[in-house]
Short mmCIF file of C-alpha atoms in Angstrom, two decimals:
data_model
loop_
_atom_site.label_atom_id
_atom_site.label_comp_id
_atom_site.label_asym_id
_atom_site.label_seq_id
_atom_site.Cartn_x
_atom_site.Cartn_y
_atom_site.Cartn_z
CA MET F 1037 -0.02 0.01 0.00
CA VAL F 1038 1.40 3.39 -0.97
CA ASP F 1039 2.01 5.78 1.91
CA LEU F 1040 0.35 8.91 0.53
CA SER F 1041 1.61 11.13 3.37
CA ALA F 1042 5.23 10.04 2.69
CA ALA F 1043 4.75 10.54 -1.05
CA GLY F 1044 3.36 14.01 -0.50
CA ARG F 1045 6.24 14.86 1.88
CA GLY F 1046 8.70 13.67 -0.76
CA LEU F 1047 7.16 15.82 -3.47
CA ARG F 1048 7.20 18.89 -1.18
CA ASN F 1049 10.84 18.28 -0.35
CA LEU F 1050 11.74 17.86 -4.02
CA TRP F 1051 10.02 21.14 -4.88
CA ALA F 1052 11.71 22.96 -1.98
CA LEU F 1053 15.18 21.72 -3.01
CA SER F 1054 14.79 22.38 -6.73
CA LEU F 1055 12.42 25.31 -7.41
CA GLY F 1056 11.40 26.43 -3.95
CA GLY F 1057 13.21 28.43 -1.31
CA GLY F 1058 14.66 25.48 0.50
CA ILE F 1059 13.37 23.03 3.07
CA ALA F 1060 14.03 25.24 6.07
CA PRO F 1061 15.00 28.91 6.53
CA ARG F 1062 18.59 29.75 7.43
CA HIS F 1063 19.30 29.51 11.15
CA ARG F 1064 20.46 32.57 13.07
CA THR F 1065 20.93 32.60 16.86
CA ASP F 1066 20.00 36.02 18.27
CA SER F 1067 22.99 38.33 18.57
CA ILE F 1068 23.99 41.94 19.12
CA ALA F 1069 26.59 43.68 16.93
CA ILE F 1070 28.99 45.43 19.29
CA ALA F 1071 31.35 46.56 16.51
CA THR F 1072 31.12 46.95 12.75
CA GLY F 1073 33.58 47.71 10.02
CA ASP F 1074 35.47 46.22 7.09
CA HIS F 1075 36.52 42.68 8.06
CA ARG F 1076 36.03 43.40 11.77
CA THR F 1077 32.37 43.04 12.72
CA VAL F 1078 31.93 41.56 16.23
CA ARG F 1079 28.67 40.02 17.49
CA ARG F 1080 27.76 39.00 21.01
CA TYR F 1081 25.46 35.95 21.41
CA ALA F 1082 24.10 36.68 24.88
CA ASP F 1083 21.85 39.30 26.41
CA ASP F 1084 22.79 41.72 29.20
CA ASP F 1085 21.42 39.40 31.96
CA GLN F 1086 23.50 36.51 30.69
CA VAL F 1087 26.58 38.75 30.54
CA ARG F 1088 25.96 39.86 34.13
CA ALA F 1089 25.52 36.25 35.33
CA ALA F 1090 28.69 35.03 33.57
CA ARG F 1091 30.70 37.94 34.93
CA GLU F 1092 29.52 37.33 38.46
CA ALA F 1093 30.55 33.68 38.08
CA GLY F 1094 34.07 34.77 37.22
CA ARG F 1095 34.00 33.57 33.58
CA MET F 1096 35.90 35.40 30.89
CA PRO F 1097 34.30 36.11 27.47
CA VAL F 1098 34.96 33.73 24.54
CA LEU F 1099 35.92 35.23 21.15
CA LEU F 1100 35.46 32.86 18.25
CA VAL F 1101 37.80 33.48 15.29
CA PRO F 1102 36.72 32.01 11.94
CA PRO F 1103 39.03 30.81 9.19
CA ILE F 1104 39.77 33.36 6.50
CA ALA F 1105 38.06 31.45 3.69
CA ALA F 1106 35.04 30.14 5.61
CA PRO F 1107 32.05 32.20 6.82
CA ALA F 1108 31.65 33.07 10.46
CA SER F 1109 28.39 31.08 10.34
CA CYS F 1110 30.53 27.97 11.02
CA TYR F 1111 29.96 28.80 14.67
CA ASP F 1112 26.17 28.98 14.24
CA LEU F 1113 25.57 26.25 11.68
CA SER F 1114 22.09 25.11 12.73
CA ALA F 1115 19.78 25.08 15.72
CA ASP F 1116 21.09 21.66 16.75
CA HIS F 1117 24.79 22.31 16.04
CA SER F 1118 25.47 25.86 17.09
CA VAL F 1119 28.72 26.48 18.91
CA VAL F 1120 27.59 29.90 20.14
CA ALA F 1121 24.29 28.59 21.45
CA HIS F 1122 26.08 25.80 23.31
CA LEU F 1123 28.56 28.24 24.91
CA ARG F 1124 25.76 30.61 25.84
CA ASP F 1125 23.62 27.84 27.36
CA SER F 1126 26.58 26.56 29.36
CA GLY F 1127 27.00 29.96 31.02
CA ARG F 1128 29.73 31.45 28.79
CA VAL F 1129 29.33 34.66 26.78
CA PRO F 1130 30.43 34.01 23.14
CA TYR F 1131 31.42 36.69 20.67
CA VAL F 1132 32.14 36.00 16.98
CA LEU F 1133 34.51 38.03 14.78
CA ASP F 1134 33.20 38.18 11.21
CA PHE F 1135 35.74 39.02 8.46
CA GLY F 1136 32.99 39.34 5.90
CA ALA F 1137 33.53 39.04 2.16
CA ILE F 1138 37.04 39.08 0.68
CA SER F 1139 37.51 40.58 -2.76
CA TYR F 1140 40.27 41.59 -5.17
CA ALA F 1141 40.40 44.99 -3.43
CA ASP F 1142 41.68 43.19 -0.32
CA ARG F 1143 44.66 41.61 -2.10
CA ALA F 1144 47.23 43.46 -0.01
CA MET F 1145 45.92 42.05 3.29
CA GLY F 1146 48.34 39.64 4.96
CA PHE F 1147 48.72 37.86 8.24
CA GLY F 1148 50.07 41.02 9.84
CA ASP F 1149 46.76 42.79 9.22
CA PHE F 1150 44.87 40.06 11.04
CA ILE F 1151 47.17 39.27 13.96
CA THR F 1152 48.34 42.82 14.82
CA ASP F 1153 45.27 44.85 13.85
CA ILE F 1154 41.92 43.17 13.11
CA ILE F 1155 41.90 40.47 15.80
CA PRO F 1156 43.55 42.59 18.55
CA GLU F 1157 40.96 45.33 17.83
CA ALA F 1158 38.16 42.73 18.14
CA ILE F 1159 39.66 41.57 21.45
CA GLY F 1160 39.61 45.12 22.70
CA ARG F 1161 35.99 45.55 21.64
CA VAL F 1162 35.02 42.38 23.48
CA LEU F 1163 36.86 43.36 26.68
CA ASP F 1164 35.28 46.79 26.66
CA ASP F 1165 31.81 45.34 26.15
CA TYR F 1166 32.23 42.62 28.76
CA ARG F 1167 34.36 44.75 31.13
CA ALA F 1168 37.00 42.02 31.53
CA PRO F 1169 40.80 41.98 31.54
CA GLN F 1170 41.21 38.87 29.30
CA VAL F 1171 39.45 36.78 26.69
CA ASP F 1172 39.48 33.06 25.72
CA LEU F 1173 40.16 32.61 22.01
CA TYR F 1174 38.52 29.75 20.11
CA GLY F 1175 39.33 29.01 16.45
CA TRP F 1176 38.43 26.35 13.90
CA SER F 1177 40.88 25.39 11.18
CA LEU F 1178 42.90 28.43 10.04
CA GLY F 1179 40.98 30.39 12.70
CA GLY F 1180 42.93 28.39 15.24
CA THR F 1181 46.20 29.38 13.54
CA LEU F 1182 45.16 33.03 13.61
CA SER F 1183 44.34 32.68 17.31
CA LEU F 1184 47.74 31.25 18.15
CA LEU F 1185 49.63 33.75 16.05
CA THR F 1186 47.71 36.66 17.60
CA THR F 1187 48.48 35.37 21.09
CA ALA F 1188 52.17 34.91 20.27
CA ALA F 1189 52.37 38.41 18.73
CA GLN F 1190 51.11 40.15 21.89
CA PRO F 1191 53.66 41.46 24.39
CA VAL F 1192 53.69 39.19 27.46
CA GLN F 1193 53.32 42.16 29.82
CA THR F 1194 50.04 43.28 28.20
CA ARG F 1195 48.68 39.90 27.04
CA ARG F 1196 44.88 40.02 26.91
CA VAL F 1197 44.43 36.36 25.88
CA ARG F 1198 43.77 34.00 28.78
CA SER F 1199 43.62 30.72 26.83
CA VAL F 1200 43.33 29.33 23.28
CA VAL F 1201 41.23 26.50 21.87
CA THR F 1202 41.95 25.22 18.37
CA VAL F 1203 39.80 22.72 16.48
CA ALA F 1204 41.15 20.93 13.38
CA THR F 1205 44.02 23.38 13.03
CA PRO F 1206 47.00 22.16 10.95
CA LEU F 1207 50.35 23.13 12.39
CA ASP F 1208 52.61 20.96 10.21
CA TYR F 1209 51.86 21.22 6.45
CA ASN F 1210 54.34 18.41 5.79
CA GLN F 1211 51.66 16.09 7.08
CA LEU F 1212 48.95 17.33 4.74
CA PRO F 1213 48.42 15.50 1.44
CA GLY F 1214 49.94 17.21 -1.56
CA TYR F 1215 51.95 19.99 0.04
CA PRO F 1216 55.40 18.28 0.20
CA LEU F 1217 55.00 17.34 -3.45
CA ALA F 1218 54.07 20.93 -4.39
CA ARG F 1219 57.14 22.21 -2.58
CA ALA F 1220 59.38 19.75 -4.43
CA LEU F 1221 57.83 20.56 -7.86
CA THR F 1222 58.25 24.33 -7.39
CA LYS F 1223 61.78 24.20 -5.97
CA PRO F 1224 63.41 24.81 -9.39
CA THR F 1225 61.59 28.16 -9.55
CA GLY F 1226 62.55 29.12 -5.97
CA GLY F 1227 58.94 28.68 -5.05
CA MET F 1228 57.92 31.59 -7.18
CA ALA F 1229 55.54 29.81 -9.59
CA PRO F 1230 52.49 29.77 -7.20
CA THR F 1231 53.30 33.27 -5.98
CA VAL F 1232 53.18 34.75 -9.48
CA LEU F 1233 49.78 33.15 -10.10
CA LEU F 1234 48.38 34.30 -6.77
CA ARG F 1235 49.49 37.85 -7.48
CA LEU F 1236 47.73 37.79 -10.83
CA LEU F 1237 44.53 36.57 -9.25
CA GLY F 1238 44.85 38.83 -6.23
CA GLY F 1239 44.40 35.78 -4.01
CA VAL F 1240 42.05 32.81 -4.29
CA PRO F 1241 38.55 33.86 -5.52
CA ALA F 1242 35.58 32.60 -3.59
CA PRO F 1243 34.32 30.24 -6.36
CA LEU F 1244 37.68 28.45 -6.36
CA VAL F 1245 37.63 28.08 -2.58
CA GLN F 1246 34.10 26.66 -2.75
CA VAL F 1247 35.03 24.11 -5.46
CA ALA F 1248 38.18 23.09 -3.60
CA TYR F 1249 36.28 22.54 -0.34
CA ARG F 1250 33.67 20.44 -2.13
CA ALA F 1251 36.43 18.42 -3.76
CA THR F 1252 37.68 17.23 -0.38
CA SER F 1253 34.39 15.30 -0.06
CA TRP F 1254 33.98 14.39 -3.73
CA ASP F 1255 32.29 11.09 -2.88
CA ARG F 1256 29.52 12.98 -1.06
CA GLU F 1257 29.05 15.29 -4.02
CA ALA F 1258 29.01 12.39 -6.52
CA LYS F 1259 26.44 10.50 -4.48
CA LYS F 1260 24.22 13.51 -3.74
CA PRO F 1261 21.54 12.92 -6.47
CA TRP F 1262 21.07 9.31 -5.35
CA PHE F 1263 21.11 10.40 -1.71
CA ILE F 1264 18.32 12.94 -2.36
CA ALA F 1265 16.30 10.41 -4.37
CA THR F 1266 16.46 7.76 -1.65
CA HIS F 1267 15.75 10.19 1.21
CA LEU F 1268 13.04 12.40 -0.33
CA GLY F 1269 10.60 11.62 2.47
CA GLU F 1270 13.11 12.26 5.23
CA THR F 1271 12.80 15.97 5.82
CA GLU F 1272 15.21 16.20 8.72
CA THR F 1273 17.95 14.32 6.80
CA LEU F 1274 17.58 16.62 3.82
CA ARG F 1275 17.55 19.69 6.09
CA ARG F 1276 20.97 18.72 7.44
CA MET F 1277 22.26 18.27 3.89
CA GLU F 1278 20.84 21.65 2.90
CA THR F 1279 22.54 23.34 5.86
CA ILE F 1280 25.99 22.07 4.78
CA ASP F 1281 25.35 22.99 1.13
CA ARG F 1282 24.37 26.54 2.13
CA PHE F 1283 27.45 26.84 4.28
CA GLN F 1284 29.71 25.73 1.42
CA ARG F 1285 28.12 28.25 -0.95
CA ASP F 1286 28.94 31.09 1.42
CA PHE F 1287 32.70 30.56 1.40
CA PRO F 1288 34.61 33.83 0.78
CA GLY F 1289 38.03 33.98 -0.89
CA TYR F 1290 41.55 34.32 0.39
CA PRO F 1291 43.23 37.76 0.20
CA GLY F 1292 46.29 37.77 -2.06
CA ARG F 1293 49.12 38.61 0.35
CA LEU F 1294 47.84 36.28 3.08
CA VAL F 1295 47.65 33.26 0.76
CA GLU F 1296 51.11 34.11 -0.58
CA GLN F 1297 52.37 34.07 2.99
CA MET F 1298 50.66 30.75 3.62
CA TRP F 1299 52.54 29.32 0.66
CA GLU F 1300 55.86 30.96 1.62
CA CYS F 1301 55.81 30.50 5.42
CA PHE F 1302 53.70 27.40 5.95
CA ILE F 1303 54.67 25.31 2.94
CA TYR F 1304 57.69 26.40 0.90
CA ARG F 1305 59.94 27.68 3.71
CA ASP F 1306 58.33 25.35 6.20
CA GLU F 1307 58.52 27.94 9.04
CA LEU F 1308 55.32 26.83 10.76
CA VAL F 1309 56.85 23.48 11.68
CA GLY F 1310 59.50 25.26 13.80
CA GLY F 1311 57.03 27.83 15.12
CA VAL F 1312 59.02 30.95 14.10
CA LEU F 1313 57.45 32.85 11.22
CA ASP F 1314 58.40 35.98 9.38
CA PHE F 1315 55.51 37.99 7.96
CA ASP F 1316 57.07 40.88 6.00
CA GLY F 1317 59.57 41.58 8.70
CA HIS F 1318 57.24 40.90 11.64
CA THR F 1319 58.58 37.82 13.45
CA VAL F 1320 56.22 35.67 15.52
CA ASP F 1321 57.39 32.75 17.68
CA LEU F 1322 54.69 30.29 18.77
CA ALA F 1323 57.02 29.17 21.60
CA ASP F 1324 56.22 32.51 23.26
CA ILE F 1325 52.68 31.33 24.00
CA ASP F 1326 52.54 30.85 27.75
CA VAL F 1327 48.79 30.45 28.29
CA PRO F 1328 46.65 27.26 28.53
CA VAL F 1329 45.96 25.73 25.09
CA GLN F 1330 43.60 22.96 23.97
CA LEU F 1331 44.05 21.28 20.54
CA PHE F 1332 41.68 18.91 18.68
CA GLY F 1333 42.47 16.54 15.88
CA SER F 1334 40.92 13.63 13.97
CA HIS F 1335 42.13 10.70 11.87
CA ARG F 1336 39.01 11.16 9.68
CA ASP F 1337 39.68 14.76 8.78
CA ALA F 1338 40.39 15.17 5.05
CA LEU F 1339 41.76 18.74 5.39
CA CYS F 1340 43.79 18.51 8.65
CA THR F 1341 45.44 15.22 9.41
CA TRP F 1342 45.71 14.04 13.02
CA GLY F 1343 49.51 14.47 12.94
CA ALA F 1344 49.30 17.97 11.54
CA ALA F 1345 47.04 19.03 14.43
CA ARG F 1346 49.00 17.20 17.12
CA HIS F 1347 52.23 18.93 16.10
CA GLY F 1348 51.07 21.76 18.31
CA VAL F 1349 52.00 19.65 21.31
CA ASP F 1350 55.66 19.98 20.24
CA LEU F 1351 55.37 23.66 19.28
CA LEU F 1352 53.66 25.03 22.37
CA SER F 1353 56.11 23.80 24.99
CA ARG F 1354 55.73 26.88 27.23
CA SER F 1355 51.98 26.49 27.72
CA PRO F 1356 51.35 25.80 31.40
CA HIS F 1357 48.36 23.59 30.58
CA LEU F 1358 48.39 21.90 27.18
CA GLN F 1359 45.75 19.37 26.11
CA PHE F 1360 45.36 17.41 22.88
CA THR F 1361 42.08 15.69 22.31
CA THR F 1362 41.14 13.28 19.53
CA VAL F 1363 37.57 13.29 18.28
CA GLU F 1364 37.03 11.12 15.21
CA SER F 1365 34.94 13.20 12.78
CA SER F 1366 35.17 15.20 9.55
CA HIS F 1367 36.74 18.66 9.39
CA LEU F 1368 33.40 20.44 9.91
CA GLY F 1369 31.92 17.64 12.01
CA LEU F 1370 34.73 18.10 14.54
CA LEU F 1371 33.48 21.66 15.16
CA ALA F 1372 29.72 21.58 14.63
CA GLY F 1373 28.02 18.23 14.15
CA PRO F 1374 26.77 15.25 16.18
CA ASP F 1375 30.32 14.21 17.08
CA ALA F 1376 31.14 17.74 18.22
CA ALA F 1377 28.01 17.93 20.40
CA ILE F 1378 28.85 14.61 22.04
CA HIS F 1379 32.67 14.93 22.35
CA THR F 1380 34.19 18.25 21.29
CA TRP F 1381 31.94 20.70 23.13
CA PRO F 1382 32.00 18.84 26.52
CA ALA F 1383 35.77 18.62 26.33
CA ILE F 1384 36.04 22.33 25.71
CA ASP F 1385 33.63 23.01 28.59
CA ASP F 1386 35.92 21.03 30.88
CA PHE F 1387 39.02 22.77 29.53
CA LEU F 1388 37.58 26.26 30.11
CA ALA F 1389 36.40 25.25 33.63
CA GLY F 1390 39.95 24.07 34.27
CA VAL F 1391 41.23 27.46 33.10
CA ASP F 1392 38.82 29.15 35.47
CA THR F 1393 40.29 27.04 38.26
CA LEU F 1394 43.87 27.76 37.22
CA VAL F 1395 43.24 31.49 37.49
CA THR F 1396 42.09 31.06 41.08
CA GLY F 1397 45.37 29.28 41.88
CA ALA F 1398 44.10 25.74 42.06
CA VAL F 1399 45.23 22.83 40.00
CA ALA F 1400 43.23 22.21 36.80
CA PRO F 1401 41.92 18.72 36.06
CA THR F 1402 43.77 16.63 33.51
#
């Protein structure tokens, strides 16, 4: 007997995905913009009462730093998998820095702009809004790299970062597929071949970033028509698929100078492995980081191998409280998915609670 309700649901879902406006509206957790500007908008995901309660409990604000070429919505992916909602509901006050769109006009922006200007300004905005002396930084993928570099670049005497959490952040590009080969192939040109192309393009345009990200899960893309056809009646399953597709379509590009520096410092000159990097004469040493740090890695991550993430344990030797946690999931799933909700988020809750305890002079849990 044909299930007419399921058939009707399937037809409605097919229409929504193909000609309609989608199965479900985009999710947005309520927020307040405390600062706006080019590549430096900061939003707070808590109301004044929640801020007051967190401050009275002695908790510092959490500033989430996105990757350059992924939208800030990574921290508010869906109602079920929202990092900011989880932090808020656990008694923390989350803020998100939004770099916005990246265009050809931004081609001169490099790491120095982010780690000595944009992110420090966002930290100041957060501390002024929350009325706190320090902030906990939290970054996914390259957002974790930016968080660590920003912390290392700050003078120890005036450091405003209390701790750093990085999720799926590669810190050894030798352990990422393809990069050692690219370095070897471009060695006869002194590593200039990619740099010349990047300068012509002014960076990596958003469409190329979106295609490259989708290519890392090519099997998912190839199977998508069949997946949709066999799950037409499963609205919730298709809603999750739609959420990821929308997220991928929003990817911005990389600014020219920054992606040149990624090639030069992270890959060709291999400076990231040793932790000492030179960005146009501005030297940053990750060994200078002397705050608690938590790192996450996965053996299932196609973009950041487990070894590339765990290399941070060797780099951050001065951290007084260093944790590395393995959560087996995809690159995005490690941050905002069922695996994150079950494993990543509770581990970060425990880490931040341990940092709270460290500040009061007690010993943090291991």
